[in-house]
Coordinates of C-alpha atoms and ligand atoms in Angstrom, one line a residue:
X1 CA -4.5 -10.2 -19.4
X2 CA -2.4 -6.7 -18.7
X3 CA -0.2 -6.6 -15.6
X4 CA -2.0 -5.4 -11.9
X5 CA -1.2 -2.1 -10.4
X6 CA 1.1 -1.5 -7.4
X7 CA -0.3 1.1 -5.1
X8 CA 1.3 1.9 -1.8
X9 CA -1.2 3.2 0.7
X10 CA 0.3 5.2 3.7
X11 CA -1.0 7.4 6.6
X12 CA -1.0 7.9 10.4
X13 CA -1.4 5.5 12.7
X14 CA -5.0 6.2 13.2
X15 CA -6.2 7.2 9.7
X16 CA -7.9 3.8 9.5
X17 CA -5.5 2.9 6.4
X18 CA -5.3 -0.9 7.2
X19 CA -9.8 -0.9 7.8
X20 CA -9.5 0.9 4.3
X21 CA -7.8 -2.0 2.7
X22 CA -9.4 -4.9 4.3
X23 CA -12.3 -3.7 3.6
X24 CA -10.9 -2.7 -0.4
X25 CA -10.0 -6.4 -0.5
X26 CA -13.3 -8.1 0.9
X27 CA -15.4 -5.7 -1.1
X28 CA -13.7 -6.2 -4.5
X29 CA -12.2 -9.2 -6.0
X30 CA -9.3 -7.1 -8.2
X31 CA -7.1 -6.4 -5.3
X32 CA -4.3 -8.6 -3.6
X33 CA -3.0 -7.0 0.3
X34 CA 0.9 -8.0 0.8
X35 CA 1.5 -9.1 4.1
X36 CA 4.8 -7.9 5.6
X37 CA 7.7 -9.4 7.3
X38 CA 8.6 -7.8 10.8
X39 CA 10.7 -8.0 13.7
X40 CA 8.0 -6.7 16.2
X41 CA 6.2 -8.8 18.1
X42 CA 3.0 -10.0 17.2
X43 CA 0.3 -7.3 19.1
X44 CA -3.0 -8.8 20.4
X45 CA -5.5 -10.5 18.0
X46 CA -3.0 -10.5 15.2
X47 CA -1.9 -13.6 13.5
X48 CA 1.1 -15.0 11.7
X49 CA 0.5 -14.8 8.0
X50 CA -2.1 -12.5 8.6
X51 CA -0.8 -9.2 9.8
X52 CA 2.5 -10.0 9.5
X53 CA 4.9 -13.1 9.5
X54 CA 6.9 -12.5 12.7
X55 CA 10.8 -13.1 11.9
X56 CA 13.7 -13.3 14.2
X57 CA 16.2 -10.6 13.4
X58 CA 18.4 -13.4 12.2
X59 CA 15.5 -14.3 9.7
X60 CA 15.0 -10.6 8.7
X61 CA 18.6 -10.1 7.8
X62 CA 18.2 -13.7 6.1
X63 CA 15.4 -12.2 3.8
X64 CA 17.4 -9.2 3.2
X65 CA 20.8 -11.1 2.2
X66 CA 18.6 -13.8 0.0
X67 CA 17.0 -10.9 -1.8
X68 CA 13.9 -11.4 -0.7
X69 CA 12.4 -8.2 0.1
X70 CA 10.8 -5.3 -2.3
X71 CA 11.8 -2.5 -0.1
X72 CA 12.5 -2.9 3.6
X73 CA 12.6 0.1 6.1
X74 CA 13.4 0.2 10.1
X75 CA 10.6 2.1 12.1
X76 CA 10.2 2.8 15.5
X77 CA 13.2 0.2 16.8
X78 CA 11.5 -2.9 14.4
X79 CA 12.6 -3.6 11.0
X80 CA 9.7 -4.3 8.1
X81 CA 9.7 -5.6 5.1
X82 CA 7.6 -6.2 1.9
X83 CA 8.3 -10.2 0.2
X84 CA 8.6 -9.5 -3.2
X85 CA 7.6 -12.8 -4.4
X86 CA 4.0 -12.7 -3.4
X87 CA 3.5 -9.1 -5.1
X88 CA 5.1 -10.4 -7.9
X89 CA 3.1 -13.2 -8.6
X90 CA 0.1 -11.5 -7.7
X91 CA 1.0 -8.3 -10.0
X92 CA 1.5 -11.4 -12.4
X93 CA -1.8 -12.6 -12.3
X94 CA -3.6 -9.2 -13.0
X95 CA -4.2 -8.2 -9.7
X96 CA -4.1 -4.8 -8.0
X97 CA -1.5 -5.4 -4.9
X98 CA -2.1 -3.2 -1.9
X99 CA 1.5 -2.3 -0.1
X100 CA 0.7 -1.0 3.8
X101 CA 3.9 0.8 4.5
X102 CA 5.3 3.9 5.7
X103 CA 7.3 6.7 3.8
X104 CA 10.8 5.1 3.8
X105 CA 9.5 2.4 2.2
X106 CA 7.2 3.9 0.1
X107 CA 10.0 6.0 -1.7
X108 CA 12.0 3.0 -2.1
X109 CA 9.3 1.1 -4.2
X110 CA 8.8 4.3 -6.2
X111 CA 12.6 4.8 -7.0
X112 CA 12.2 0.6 -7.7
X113 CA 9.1 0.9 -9.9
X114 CA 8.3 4.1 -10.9
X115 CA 4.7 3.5 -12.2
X116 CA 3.6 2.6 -8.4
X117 CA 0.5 4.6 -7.3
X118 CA 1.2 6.0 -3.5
X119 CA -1.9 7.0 -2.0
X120 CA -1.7 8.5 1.6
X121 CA -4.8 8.3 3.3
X122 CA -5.4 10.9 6.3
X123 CA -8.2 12.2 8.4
X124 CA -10.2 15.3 7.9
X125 CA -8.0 17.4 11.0
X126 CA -5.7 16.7 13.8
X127 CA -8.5 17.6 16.3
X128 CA -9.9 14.1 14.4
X129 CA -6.9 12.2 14.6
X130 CA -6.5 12.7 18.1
X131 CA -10.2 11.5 19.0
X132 CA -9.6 8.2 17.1
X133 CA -6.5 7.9 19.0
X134 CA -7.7 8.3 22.2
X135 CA -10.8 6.8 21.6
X136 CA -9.6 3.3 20.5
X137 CA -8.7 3.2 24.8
X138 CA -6.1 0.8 24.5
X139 CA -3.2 2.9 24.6
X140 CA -1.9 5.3 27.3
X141 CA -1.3 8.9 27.1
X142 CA 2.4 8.6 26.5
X143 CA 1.9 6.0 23.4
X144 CA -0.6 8.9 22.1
X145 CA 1.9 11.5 22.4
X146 CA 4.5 9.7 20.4
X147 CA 2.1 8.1 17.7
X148 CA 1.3 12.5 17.4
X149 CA 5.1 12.9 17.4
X150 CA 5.1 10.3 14.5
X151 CA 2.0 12.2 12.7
X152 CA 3.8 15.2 13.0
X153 CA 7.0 13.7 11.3
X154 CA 5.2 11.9 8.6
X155 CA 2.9 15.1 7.8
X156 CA 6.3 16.3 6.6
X157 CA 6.6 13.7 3.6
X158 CA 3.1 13.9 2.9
X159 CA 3.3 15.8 -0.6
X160 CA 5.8 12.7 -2.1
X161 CA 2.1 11.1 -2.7
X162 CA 0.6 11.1 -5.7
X163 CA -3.0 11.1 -3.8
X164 CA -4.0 12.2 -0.8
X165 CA -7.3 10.5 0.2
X166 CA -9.3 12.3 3.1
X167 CA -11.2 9.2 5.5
X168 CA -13.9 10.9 7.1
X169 CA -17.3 8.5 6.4
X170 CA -15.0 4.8 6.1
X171 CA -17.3 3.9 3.0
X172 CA -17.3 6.9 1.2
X173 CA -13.4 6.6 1.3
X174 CA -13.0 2.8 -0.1
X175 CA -15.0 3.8 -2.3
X176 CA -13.1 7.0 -3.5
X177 CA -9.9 4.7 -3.4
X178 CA -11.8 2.1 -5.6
X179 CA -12.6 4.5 -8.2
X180 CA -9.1 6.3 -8.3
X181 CA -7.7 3.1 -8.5
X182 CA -9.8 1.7 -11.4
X183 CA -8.8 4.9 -13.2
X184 CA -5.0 4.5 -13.0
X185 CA -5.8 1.5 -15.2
X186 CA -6.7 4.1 -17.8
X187 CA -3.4 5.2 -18.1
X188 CA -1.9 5.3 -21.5
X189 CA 1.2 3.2 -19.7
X190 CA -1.2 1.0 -18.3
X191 CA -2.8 0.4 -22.3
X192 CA 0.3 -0.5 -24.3
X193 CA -0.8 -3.8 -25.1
X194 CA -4.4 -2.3 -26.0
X195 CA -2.8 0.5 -28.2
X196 CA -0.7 -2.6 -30.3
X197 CA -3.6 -4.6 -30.9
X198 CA -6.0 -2.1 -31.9
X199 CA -3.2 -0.4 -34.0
X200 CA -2.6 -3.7 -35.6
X201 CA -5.7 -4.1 -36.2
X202 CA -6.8 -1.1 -37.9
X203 CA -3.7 -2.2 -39.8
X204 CA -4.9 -5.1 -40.9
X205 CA -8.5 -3.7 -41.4
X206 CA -7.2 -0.8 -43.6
X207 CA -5.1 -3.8 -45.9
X208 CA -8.0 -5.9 -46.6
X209 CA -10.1 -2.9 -47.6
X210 CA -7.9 -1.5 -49.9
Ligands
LIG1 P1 2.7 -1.4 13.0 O1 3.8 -1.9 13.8 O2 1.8 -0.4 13.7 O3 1.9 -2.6 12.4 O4 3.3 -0.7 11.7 C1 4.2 0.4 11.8 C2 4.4 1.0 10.5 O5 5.1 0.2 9.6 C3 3.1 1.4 9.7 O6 3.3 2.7 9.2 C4 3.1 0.4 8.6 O7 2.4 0.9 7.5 C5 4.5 0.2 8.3 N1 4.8 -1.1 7.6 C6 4.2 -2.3 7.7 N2 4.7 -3.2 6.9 C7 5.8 -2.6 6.3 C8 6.7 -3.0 5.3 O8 6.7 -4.1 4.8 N3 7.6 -2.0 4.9 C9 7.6 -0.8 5.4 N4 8.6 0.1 4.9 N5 6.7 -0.3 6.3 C10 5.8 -1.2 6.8

């Protein structure tokens, strides 16, 4: 069995990036979603081992010292970090593992493992980002504004993607990721083992017809 993928899949807070991959992973049995270590506190409705396992800073700098992390970044006052052995193992086993991080992190993996996939998934306009914002109701005015600061910042790194993926109908846009992503699997680089078998055995076919 030839090696997973590792894509990276970034965008605003907003862009529905983390509906985009649940819904990736329940829909299709290929892909794997890493689950992060973070400082921050757990937010309402999330769960340990879930959204995130929720580390001490002590832990954190643990990981990080132990070697324990693929990339890690610091965002917004909370550090974050991607456990390498999970996406390992799961990269291992053939399966496609989803990284939810931001651009820091992103580059990191890249410069790590060059043949990572970064996919940034946005909305169709600002005037769109800023209704889903304000439309979710849970956040005031003020944690808006800076979440459009933060748009506005990350915007900026936007063209160190390979993809850009537009979400405007949620289903139309798994499925646009689905398809890009079977397709990287087409990649000569992705195909070595393919290319040595068949070589060998046209080979081997071309010997016992001689
Ligand atoms: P939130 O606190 O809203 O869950 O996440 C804040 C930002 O951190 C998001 O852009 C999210 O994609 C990113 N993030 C989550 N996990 C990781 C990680 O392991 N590494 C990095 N570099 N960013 C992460």
């Amino acid at each position: 069995m030839s090696k997973g993928l590792l894509i990276i899949v970034s965008g605003f807070s907003g862009a529905g990036k983390s509906t985009v991959t649940k819904l990736l992973v329940d829909k299709y049995d290929n892909y794997a979603l890493s689950v992060s270590a973070t400082t921050r506190s757990p937010r309402d409705g999330e769960e340990e081992g879930v959204d995130y396992f929720y580390k001490t800073e002590e832990e954190f700098l643990e990981m990080v010292n132990g070697d324990a992390f693929l990339e890690y970044a610091y965002y917004v006052d909370h550090a974050y970090g991607t456990p390498m052995a999970y996406v390992d193992e799961q990269l291992e086993s053939g399966k496609d593992v989803l990284l939810e991080i931001e651009i820091q992190g992103a580059l990191k993996v890249k410069a790590r493992r060059p043949d990572t996939i970064m996919i940034f998934i946005t909305p169709p306009s600002a005037e769109e980002l800023v209704r889903r914002l304000t439309s979710r109701g849970t956040d005031s005015e003020e944690v808006i504004r800076s979440r459009l600061r933060q748009a506005v910042k990350e915007s900026e790194g936007m063209d160190c993607y390979d993809y850009i993926i537009v979400n405007d109908d949620l289903e139309a846009c798994v499925t646009d990721m689905h398809t890009l992503i079977q397709t990287q699997h087409c990649r000569t680089a992705q195909q070595a083992g393919f290319i040595e078998k068949i070589q060998k055995e046209l080979k081997e076919r071309e010997e016992t017809t001689e």
